[in-house]
Amino acid sequence: MAELVQGRIWVLGDDISTDHILPSRYMAEIRPEELRRHVLEGVARDFPRKIEAGDILVAGRNMGYGSSREQAILALKAAGIKAIVARSYSRIFFRNCINNGFLAVACPGLPKGLKDREVMTIDPGGGRIQVAGEEFSCEPFPEVLLAVLKHGGLIEYLAVNPQEYRR
Amino acid sequence: MGKTLAEKVLARAGGEKEVSPGQIIEAEVDLAMTHDNNGPVMINQFNRLPGAKVWNPDRVVVIIDHHSPATSFRAAENHRTLRKFAAKHELKHFFDCGEGVSHVILRQKGFVKPGMVMVGSDSHSVAGGALGAFATGIGATEMAAVLARGKLWLRVPETVKITLHGRLPVGVMARDVALFLLGQFGPDGLDYKAVEVHGSGIKGWDIEERAALCTMGVEMGTKAMMVPADEVTLVYAGVAQDLGYVPDLDAQYERDLQYDLGGLAPMVSKPFLPTNAVPVGEVLGTRIDQGVIGSCAGGSLPDLEIAARILEGKQVRKGVRLIITPSSKENWIRADEKGLLKILKQAGAVVSSPACGACGGYEIGCLAPGEVCISTTTRNMPGRMGPGGEVYLASAATVAASALAGEIVDPRPYLNERPAWVS
C-alpha cells in the first residue's frame, strides 16, 4: 500500500462504463485468463493487444459507470493493469476495485491532455501522483477502505479477521 | 432536525439513534440477492473464506435470470454452480430459469418491504426503492462478505427530493419520465445520492410503473431511489400498517426539485448513453432493424398492455424483428390470461420466456454491426447488444409503434382508439 506504483498510462475519457471495460456478452465467462482477452474491447477492439503488465489507466469523470459486474475488474487485473487514476468514480465500481485489492485513486484535479504511454508515478500512502513533470494530490481513502486495501482485498481482510463472519 | 427516508432506514439498520450524510455506518442487511451473472464470482470469493457459513439462509434470494434458459455451455455450468451452492447452504429462496428478472421477482414474490435495507449483486437493485426500501447494488466480492456477515459498511448519502406534479398525457409512460430525468442529471449527476420521489404525479402509478422509474435511477448514479410508502405500497407489500418509514416533514434535502409531467413528450435516449434523452420528435424517422420490449425496466404488465393496444390487428414492418420478453412468469401468465400474448404474436412479435433477454446481448436478440434497435431495456453503451450495434432506449409504446413503422415514431397517434379490453 505504501509502495510507489509506476507505469505507462492509457488515457480514457469520461463515463467509461463497465460495458466498455468488459462487454456484457462475455459475462458468462469467469476465468481471468479468458476475460483478459476482451478487456476494454468496448473502447477499442485492439485494446487487449496494446496493454502490457504494469500499465496504468487514466480516466475522466464517472469511471466504471453502469453495471456492477466484477468481471470488469478481474479482466483489468488479469491483463496486468496495476492501477486506475480517475477524476471521479461510479460508486459500485470504486468499491469493487478496493474489495479486490485493486488500486483506484481519485484525483479530481487531474489535467486533460495527458498522452498515452506517458509514465505516471502513484504514491498511494502520500496521496500524490506525478505525471508529465507535474504533481497532483489525490483524495484520501476512508479508514474502512484503507484497512481492506492494506490486506489486498475484502476477502483477504476477512480471512485474517474470522471473528467478523459466521463460521 | 428532520430526517429523510434514507437516513431513517439507515439509522435503524445501523443501530444508531439517528444518522447524517457523510457518516459511515455498519448496516444490518434485511435481504440479499444474487443471480447467475455475478453469483459464480461471488461463490468463488465466498469459498475463500475458511469455514464460512451463510449468515441467514432465509434472507438470501438466488435467481437465474441473465442467461436463461442456459444460453451457452458456460452459462449452464454457472447455473449448476449456483444450484449446488444454494443446496449446500440450504438457501430456501432459489428461482431457476423461466421465473423472470430478479428485481421483478423480489417485489412480486413479496421479498421487498418498505423500510428494508436490501442489497443485490446488480446495479439495478435500486428497483426495490419502488416499495420504499433502501435498495442498492454491490459487487460480487462485497456480496460474498454480506452472505458471511449479514452486514456491510455504507456511507449515509445526501438525499435529493424530486417532486413530480400533474398527470402524464396518453401515450407517455413512467419510462419516459425516467428517461427525462436521466437527461436532466446526466450519467453522474446523482452519483452517491439517495433520491426520494414525491408528488401527485406518481400517486396514481402502480408499483410496476414506480419500479420502471426507480430501476433506471442508477443510470444517473443514484445509490438508492425511493418512493416513500403510501396506500398503494402497503397494499402491494401486504403490510398492515405504516411502519414509520416515511420522511419527516422537516427533513433536510440537498436539493428540492419540482417537475410537471403534464407537458411531457415520449422520450428516446440516443446511443451511447442512457442519459442522452431527447423528445421523440428529435429522432423521428430513424430506421430500425429490431425492437425489444423487456428487461427489469420494461416487460411489465402495463408495458405488454400498451404494446398490445398498439399492435392489435396490425403487422410488424417486414424486415423488423420485435422481441418481447415478459419480465416475470407472473406477468407472462397474466398477459396470457388477458389475451395479450396472442395479440402480440399475431402481430409478428417473437415472445420469449421471462428473463433479462436482449438487454445485455446475452445471446438473445443480438445485433450485427451497423444494426439499430429501439428497446425498453436499461442500457445503450457501445456494443451492449453486440459490437457495432446501436441501441435507442424508449417506452414500450414507442417501441411497439416504431416496430410497425420500421422507424422511430411518436406512439401517441397510435393510441387514439381505446379497445374494449382495456380496463
XYZ file of C-alpha atoms in Angstrom:
590
model
C 0.000 0.000 0.000
C 2.834 2.369 0.826
C 4.791 1.256 -2.229
C 5.143 3.542 -5.204
C 3.427 2.365 -8.383
C 4.948 3.391 -11.677
C 3.813 2.583 -15.200
C 2.814 3.738 -18.672
C -0.620 5.263 -18.898
C -3.549 4.710 -21.234
C -5.854 7.709 -21.317
C -9.625 7.153 -21.410
C -12.495 9.649 -21.406
C -15.470 10.346 -19.126
C -18.242 7.837 -18.318
C -16.225 4.746 -19.225
C -18.786 2.081 -18.338
C -18.264 -1.488 -17.272
C -19.781 -2.338 -20.667
C -16.726 -0.601 -22.184
C -14.343 -2.410 -19.861
C -15.906 -5.829 -20.358
C -18.916 -6.065 -22.706
C -21.829 -7.963 -21.220
C -21.700 -10.644 -23.903
C -18.656 -12.102 -22.092
C -20.357 -12.237 -18.725
C -20.914 -15.972 -18.665
C -17.111 -16.232 -18.558
C -15.460 -16.010 -15.156
C -11.924 -17.305 -15.868
C -9.492 -14.360 -15.612
C -7.239 -15.719 -18.382
C -10.198 -15.636 -20.778
C -11.588 -12.314 -19.544
C -8.261 -10.530 -20.157
C -8.574 -11.217 -23.882
C -11.589 -8.873 -24.053
C -10.530 -6.122 -21.674
C -11.575 -2.618 -22.819
C -12.913 -4.033 -26.073
C -15.800 -1.587 -25.720
C -13.296 1.291 -26.058
C -11.285 -0.180 -28.942
C -11.169 -3.703 -30.344
C -7.343 -3.737 -30.287
C -7.062 -2.625 -26.646
C -6.377 -6.107 -25.261
C -3.312 -6.368 -27.519
C -1.898 -2.950 -26.534
C -1.836 -3.476 -22.786
C 1.314 -4.642 -21.032
C 1.718 -5.770 -17.459
C 2.260 -2.791 -15.165
C 0.266 -0.263 -17.207
C -1.981 2.315 -15.520
C -5.402 3.513 -16.720
C -6.177 7.210 -16.553
C -9.832 8.151 -16.802
C -12.046 11.207 -16.521
C -15.272 11.508 -14.574
C -17.559 8.675 -13.505
C -15.090 5.854 -14.180
C -16.776 2.421 -14.075
C -20.282 3.728 -14.746
C -23.107 1.199 -15.048
C -23.300 -2.491 -14.271
C -21.926 -3.929 -11.012
C -20.073 -6.687 -12.903
C -16.878 -7.570 -11.100
C -15.624 -9.415 -14.152
C -14.585 -5.930 -15.356
C -12.030 -5.710 -12.554
C -10.994 -9.354 -12.892
C -10.273 -8.614 -16.566
C -8.247 -5.463 -15.784
C -6.213 -7.288 -13.141
C -5.644 -10.314 -15.356
C -4.461 -8.041 -18.169
C -1.807 -6.680 -15.817
C -3.247 -3.203 -15.209
C -1.679 -2.028 -11.952
C -3.929 0.866 -11.010
C -6.548 3.366 -12.131
C -6.388 7.100 -11.628
C -9.647 8.907 -12.411
C -11.196 12.308 -11.754
C -14.153 10.504 -10.143
C -15.684 7.034 -9.899
C -19.059 5.408 -10.111
C -19.734 4.098 -6.617
C -20.144 0.340 -7.183
C -17.057 0.162 -9.407
C -14.953 2.012 -6.834
C -15.999 -0.375 -4.062
C -15.360 -3.335 -6.347
C -11.807 -2.128 -7.047
C -10.940 -1.777 -3.365
C -12.669 -5.055 -2.464
C -10.409 -6.776 -4.992
C -7.307 -5.037 -3.655
C -7.031 -3.095 -6.895
C -5.649 0.413 -6.517
C -8.189 3.019 -7.674
C -7.196 6.578 -6.930
C -9.491 9.585 -7.232
C -7.708 12.702 -8.431
C -10.245 15.473 -9.185
C -7.534 17.865 -10.359
C -6.108 15.537 -12.988
C -5.360 17.634 -16.098
C -6.830 16.962 -19.511
C -4.457 16.398 -22.407
C -2.353 13.622 -20.873
C -0.988 11.328 -23.581
C -0.911 7.570 -23.942
C 2.374 5.946 -22.902
C 3.489 8.819 -20.613
C 4.898 7.497 -17.361
C 2.995 8.076 -14.141
C 4.085 7.513 -10.553
C 1.480 6.979 -7.845
C 2.296 7.370 -4.158
C -0.830 5.872 -2.581
C 0.358 6.386 1.006
C 1.279 10.027 0.430
C -1.810 10.673 -1.715
C 0.160 12.089 -4.655
C 0.722 11.309 -8.311
C 3.368 12.555 -10.710
C 2.937 12.719 -14.454
C 4.219 14.935 -17.294
C 6.555 16.748 -14.893
C 3.767 17.824 -12.551
C 2.467 16.623 -9.209
C -1.176 16.295 -8.182
C -2.861 15.354 -4.929
C -5.394 12.552 -4.618
C -8.416 12.095 -2.380
C -7.625 10.213 0.841
C -9.252 6.820 1.424
C -11.800 6.452 4.262
C -10.469 4.247 7.047
C -12.773 1.318 6.268
C -11.323 1.164 2.760
C -7.741 1.608 3.857
C -7.990 -1.482 6.052
C -9.284 -3.530 3.116
C -6.653 -2.189 0.694
C -3.830 -2.903 3.137
C -4.846 -6.557 3.269
C -5.107 -6.845 -0.521
C -8.913 -7.079 -0.673
C -12.065 -7.685 1.326
C -11.831 -11.481 1.343
C -8.170 -11.308 2.388
C -9.131 -8.882 5.166
C -11.926 -11.135 6.468
C -9.826 -14.281 6.195
C -7.449 -12.896 8.832
C -10.336 -11.473 10.887
C -12.543 -14.580 11.114
C -14.373 -13.189 14.152
C -16.083 -10.842 11.688
C -18.042 -13.533 9.851
C -20.201 -16.572 10.592
C -18.450 -19.951 10.633
C -33.748 18.224 12.800
C -35.912 16.132 10.490
C -34.607 13.085 8.658
C -35.058 11.811 5.113
C -36.340 8.321 4.371
C -32.846 7.018 3.579
C -31.497 8.458 6.841
C -34.285 6.848 8.875
C -33.815 3.430 7.301
C -30.026 3.544 7.659
C -30.256 4.701 11.294
C -32.405 1.677 12.119
C -30.154 -0.710 10.145
C -27.023 0.801 11.689
C -28.336 0.599 15.249
C -27.956 4.373 15.631
C -30.459 6.819 17.091
C -30.006 8.986 14.042
C -27.528 9.378 11.188
C -26.409 12.250 8.974
C -24.984 12.431 5.439
C -21.307 11.548 5.227
C -21.424 9.290 8.287
C -20.179 5.746 7.707
C -22.286 3.076 9.353
C -22.272 -0.701 9.511
C -25.747 -1.639 8.291
C -27.569 -4.893 9.011
C -28.842 -6.334 5.737
C -32.504 -7.404 5.625
C -32.373 -9.000 2.171
C -29.577 -10.054 -0.201
C -29.973 -11.140 -3.824
C -27.552 -12.609 -6.309
C -28.017 -14.047 -9.804
C -26.259 -16.054 -12.491
C -24.277 -13.096 -13.852
C -22.368 -12.328 -10.650
C -23.207 -15.309 -8.450
C -20.408 -17.556 -9.729
C -17.742 -14.908 -8.970
C -19.380 -14.382 -5.568
C -19.223 -18.116 -4.826
C -15.505 -18.227 -5.736
C -14.887 -15.430 -3.243
C -17.149 -16.890 -0.538
C -15.302 -20.205 -0.777
C -12.029 -18.433 0.002
C -13.325 -17.601 3.494
C -12.293 -20.536 5.681
C -15.320 -22.302 7.174
C -17.756 -19.550 6.144
C -21.486 -20.131 6.562
C -24.357 -18.046 5.219
C -25.412 -15.669 7.998
C -29.130 -16.232 7.449
C -30.266 -18.567 4.635
C -33.800 -17.191 4.909
C -32.692 -13.698 3.880
C -30.874 -14.677 0.695
C -32.538 -14.979 -2.709
C -30.753 -16.593 -5.670
C -32.200 -16.119 -9.139
C -31.228 -17.357 -12.596
C -32.214 -14.610 -14.996
C -29.367 -13.271 -17.119
C -28.529 -16.277 -19.285
C -31.825 -18.101 -19.006
C -32.606 -20.788 -20.060
C -28.869 -21.541 -20.296
C -27.670 -19.769 -23.423
C -24.250 -21.446 -23.617
C -22.334 -24.352 -22.138
C -20.506 -21.922 -19.876
C -23.819 -20.465 -18.657
C -25.089 -23.967 -17.930
C -22.036 -24.639 -15.750
C -22.606 -21.358 -13.882
C -26.230 -22.323 -13.250
C -25.146 -25.693 -11.889
C -22.638 -23.921 -9.595
C -25.459 -21.733 -8.231
C -27.806 -24.676 -7.674
C -25.116 -26.599 -5.779
C -24.259 -23.576 -3.633
C -27.923 -22.984 -2.785
C -28.372 -26.646 -1.840
C -25.189 -26.810 0.229
C -26.068 -23.706 2.245
C -29.789 -24.595 2.434
C -30.865 -21.364 0.778
C -34.645 -21.593 0.639
C -35.339 -18.954 -1.950
C -33.983 -20.209 -5.263
C -35.628 -19.233 -8.551
C -34.493 -21.225 -11.541
C -34.738 -20.491 -15.291
C -38.038 -19.065 -16.503
C -39.163 -17.305 -13.325
C -38.210 -13.861 -14.602
C -35.885 -10.951 -13.868
C -34.509 -10.874 -10.323
C -35.653 -7.350 -9.424
C -39.199 -8.098 -10.549
C -39.356 -11.443 -8.733
C -38.142 -9.820 -5.499
C -41.144 -7.487 -5.382
C -43.778 -9.761 -6.922
C -42.950 -12.643 -4.567
C -43.140 -10.318 -1.562
C -39.466 -10.237 -0.551
C -39.080 -6.441 -0.627
C -40.828 -4.429 2.090
C -40.841 -0.713 2.932
C -38.001 0.337 5.224
C -35.711 -2.588 4.406
C -32.024 -2.448 3.611
C -31.720 -4.613 0.518
C -28.534 -5.300 -1.443
C -28.197 -7.125 -4.741
C -25.145 -8.009 -6.809
C -26.661 -5.994 -9.638
C -26.736 -2.245 -10.166
C -30.473 -2.270 -10.939
C -31.206 -3.452 -7.403
C -32.299 0.168 -6.856
C -35.626 -1.152 -8.202
C -36.542 -2.052 -4.601
C -36.914 1.655 -3.873
C -40.297 1.498 -5.613
C -41.570 -0.065 -2.391
C -39.798 2.374 -0.100
C -36.799 0.144 0.637
C -33.193 1.350 0.733
C -32.108 -0.961 -2.077
C -28.718 -0.721 -3.729
C -26.277 -2.591 -5.933
C -22.969 -4.070 -4.795
C -20.293 -6.226 -6.411
C -19.723 -9.949 -6.157
C -16.938 -9.783 -3.562
C -18.967 -7.465 -1.371
C -21.896 -9.885 -1.707
C -19.693 -12.793 -0.602
C -18.882 -10.784 2.517
C -22.550 -9.891 3.067
C -23.506 -13.561 2.864
C -20.917 -14.399 5.516
C -21.557 -11.363 7.747
C -25.103 -10.125 7.170
C -23.898 -6.548 7.129
C -21.811 -4.054 5.212
C -20.477 -0.542 5.648
C -22.408 2.233 3.956
C -21.794 5.942 3.745
C -25.048 7.756 4.555
C -25.873 9.611 1.322
C -27.237 13.089 0.885
C -30.867 12.973 -0.232
C -32.281 14.791 -3.254
C -36.049 15.289 -3.263
C -37.820 15.117 -6.612
C -41.497 16.072 -6.723
C -43.487 15.126 -9.812
C -46.663 17.124 -10.424
C -49.525 16.691 -12.874
C -50.711 13.769 -14.913
C -48.951 12.014 -17.788
C -50.568 12.538 -21.215
C -51.908 9.435 -23.032
C -49.034 7.547 -24.649
C -46.420 8.935 -22.257
C -45.277 6.399 -19.673
C -43.329 6.103 -16.417
C -40.410 5.003 -18.557
C -40.494 8.343 -20.390
C -40.299 10.130 -17.023
C -37.258 8.017 -16.171
C -35.502 8.931 -19.425
C -36.463 12.591 -18.990
C -34.894 12.688 -15.504
C -31.761 10.886 -16.748
C -31.437 13.615 -19.373
C -31.771 16.308 -16.703
C -28.993 14.940 -14.494
C -26.539 13.149 -16.802
C -24.602 9.940 -16.103
C -23.107 11.043 -12.773
C -25.488 13.858 -11.861
C -26.821 11.996 -8.818
C -23.812 9.798 -8.115
C -23.746 8.591 -4.490
C -27.107 10.308 -3.760
C -30.322 8.932 -2.359
C -33.359 10.205 -4.244
C -36.843 10.493 -2.782
C -39.669 10.699 -5.305
C -42.818 12.527 -4.230
C -45.846 14.210 -5.705
C -49.266 13.859 -7.214
C -47.584 12.776 -10.479
C -46.855 9.281 -9.175
C -49.736 8.782 -6.725
C -51.781 7.003 -9.365
C -48.905 4.843 -10.589
C -48.889 1.179 -9.699
C -45.763 -0.481 -8.319
C -44.604 -1.689 -11.741
C -44.632 1.879 -13.051
C -42.822 3.194 -9.978
C -40.280 0.423 -10.429
C -39.664 1.415 -14.061
C -38.655 4.837 -12.756
C -36.600 3.689 -9.764
C -34.776 0.948 -11.697
C -33.413 3.456 -14.213
C -32.245 5.775 -11.411
C -28.871 4.049 -11.269
C -28.083 5.313 -14.779
C -27.594 8.775 -13.227
C -25.623 7.273 -10.360
C -28.225 7.107 -7.597
C -27.314 4.895 -4.649
C -30.997 4.477 -3.777
C -34.131 5.801 -5.480
C -37.041 5.596 -3.083
C -40.758 6.241 -3.274
C -41.978 6.696 0.328
C -44.626 4.097 1.121
C -48.239 5.108 0.573
C -51.522 3.184 0.364
C -50.508 1.609 -2.985
C -47.264 0.352 -1.449
C -48.813 -1.026 1.707
C -51.500 -2.944 -0.190
C -48.930 -4.346 -2.655
C -46.426 -5.314 0.037
C -49.129 -6.797 2.282
C -48.001 -4.600 5.146
C -50.872 -3.986 7.543
C -49.773 -0.562 8.659
C -47.239 2.127 8.027
C -44.008 1.091 9.725
C -42.910 4.655 10.243
C -40.595 4.633 7.258
C -41.651 7.939 5.791
C -39.502 11.062 5.731
C -40.015 13.749 8.363
C -41.855 16.820 7.153
C -38.840 18.962 8.074
C -36.249 16.585 6.558
C -33.104 18.246 5.195
C -32.594 17.704 1.480
C -29.514 18.535 -0.532
C -31.777 19.706 -3.338
C -35.559 20.032 -3.656
C -36.642 19.842 -7.305
C -40.086 20.045 -8.941
C -41.184 18.788 -12.349
C -44.518 18.934 -14.154
C -45.457 15.799 -16.081
C -48.432 17.347 -17.872
C -46.484 18.525 -20.901
C -44.012 15.640 -21.169
C -43.459 14.062 -24.604
C -42.349 10.479 -25.212
C -38.578 10.375 -24.701
C -35.825 8.473 -26.514
C -32.234 8.022 -25.300
C -29.834 8.013 -28.218
C -26.675 5.877 -28.361
C -24.402 5.581 -26.438
C -25.625 6.712 -23.012
C -28.966 6.127 -21.246
C -28.842 9.808 -20.294
C -28.782 11.022 -23.943
C -32.520 11.622 -23.717
C -34.399 13.757 -26.241
C -38.116 14.164 -27.065
C -39.097 11.583 -29.683
C -39.633 14.398 -32.201
C -35.864 14.810 -32.495
C -35.237 11.271 -33.729
C -38.319 10.633 -35.878
C -37.570 8.573 -38.970
C -34.507 6.789 -37.575
C -34.542 3.407 -39.362
C -34.638 0.348 -37.086
C -33.816 -3.333 -37.538
C -35.122 -4.543 -34.181
C -37.472 -3.613 -31.375
C -37.235 -5.067 -27.861
C -39.799 -4.925 -25.053
C -38.368 -6.480 -21.921
C -35.868 -6.160 -19.027
C -36.226 -5.083 -15.389
C -37.269 -1.618 -16.610
C -39.658 -2.840 -19.334
C -41.653 -6.022 -19.906
C -44.161 -5.311 -17.120
C -47.891 -5.853 -17.499
C -48.546 -2.143 -18.268
C -45.812 -2.387 -20.941
C -47.340 -5.510 -22.514
C -50.813 -3.942 -22.390
C -49.839 -0.783 -24.219
C -47.848 -2.774 -26.778
C -50.888 -4.960 -27.439
C -53.109 -1.876 -27.787
C -50.776 -0.511 -30.459
C -50.111 -3.795 -32.269
C -53.624 -5.313 -32.227
C -54.741 -6.273 -35.713
C -51.564 -4.872 -37.297
C -48.284 -6.355 -38.519
C -44.713 -5.577 -37.525
C -42.948 -3.993 -40.519
C -41.293 -6.520 -42.836
C -37.578 -6.698 -42.104
C -38.012 -5.641 -38.453
C -37.707 -8.111 -35.578
C -39.812 -7.406 -32.496
C -38.730 -9.372 -29.437
C -40.974 -9.316 -26.381
C -39.721 -10.780 -23.104
C -42.171 -10.515 -20.185
C -40.189 -9.575 -17.092
C -41.631 -12.314 -14.889
C -43.611 -15.518 -15.046
C -46.425 -13.737 -13.229
C -46.520 -11.007 -15.905
C -46.332 -13.676 -18.616
C -49.255 -15.653 -17.212
C -51.411 -12.580 -16.598
C -50.681 -11.262 -20.091
C -51.639 -14.660 -21.466
C -54.898 -14.723 -19.479
C -55.784 -11.283 -20.812
C -55.145 -12.434 -24.377
C -52.234 -10.016 -24.815
C -49.672 -12.611 -25.867
C -51.910 -13.818 -28.669
C -52.283 -10.255 -29.972
C -48.533 -9.705 -29.811
C -47.709 -12.999 -31.522
C -50.294 -12.436 -34.246
C -48.718 -9.047 -34.930
C -45.431 -10.833 -35.629
C -43.601 -10.464 -32.324
C -41.257 -13.151 -31.008
C -42.348 -13.755 -27.409
C -39.580 -15.318 -25.316
C -39.594 -16.771 -21.808
C -39.225 -14.411 -18.800
C -35.564 -13.403 -18.295
C -33.195 -10.483 -18.875
C -33.454 -11.268 -22.583
C -31.775 -9.000 -25.103
C -30.732 -6.304 -22.601
C -27.070 -7.199 -22.468
C -26.581 -9.156 -25.666
C -26.935 -12.349 -23.621
C -27.112 -14.495 -26.721
C -30.741 -13.459 -27.366
C -31.689 -10.686 -29.781
C -28.116 -9.654 -30.612
C -27.305 -7.020 -33.238
C -24.934 -7.237 -36.200
C -22.548 -4.310 -36.777
C -24.470 -1.310 -38.088
C -27.862 -2.606 -36.975
C -30.175 -0.368 -34.968
C -32.514 -1.411 -32.149
C -35.124 0.525 -30.188
C -35.626 -1.008 -26.793
C -37.180 -0.734 -23.334
C -34.016 -2.271 -21.854
C -31.774 -0.438 -19.436
C -28.583 0.483 -21.261
C -27.231 1.508 -24.656
C -23.474 1.713 -24.208
C -21.318 0.730 -27.218
C -21.633 -2.970 -28.003
C -24.348 -3.559 -25.406
C -26.326 -5.824 -27.795
C -23.351 -6.687 -29.986
C -20.262 -4.896 -31.336
C -21.150 -2.143 -33.791
C -24.851 -2.240 -32.954
C -26.749 0.873 -31.861
C -29.459 0.923 -29.199
C -32.068 3.645 -28.657
C -33.948 3.430 -25.343
C -37.655 4.235 -25.163
C -41.007 3.236 -23.646
C -42.939 0.117 -24.651
C -45.389 2.342 -26.530
C -42.646 3.963 -28.603
C -41.003 0.597 -29.306
C -44.280 -1.039 -30.393
C -45.275 1.836 -32.682
C -41.773 2.040 -34.158
C -41.823 -1.706 -34.880
C -44.938 -1.165 -37.005
C -43.398 1.768 -38.864
C -39.880 0.354 -39.322
C -38.512 3.638 -37.991
C -38.732 5.629 -34.767
C -42.175 7.229 -34.479
C -44.251 9.070 -31.902
C -46.605 6.485 -30.355
C -49.360 8.952 -29.445
C -51.228 8.854 -32.798
C -51.358 5.043 -32.425
C -53.350 5.313 -29.190
C -56.376 7.293 -30.284
C -58.731 4.335 -30.240
C -59.348 2.589 -26.950
C -60.060 -1.110 -27.458
C -62.879 -2.691 -25.438
C -60.496 -4.939 -23.478
C -58.562 -2.037 -21.960
C -59.670 -1.680 -18.358
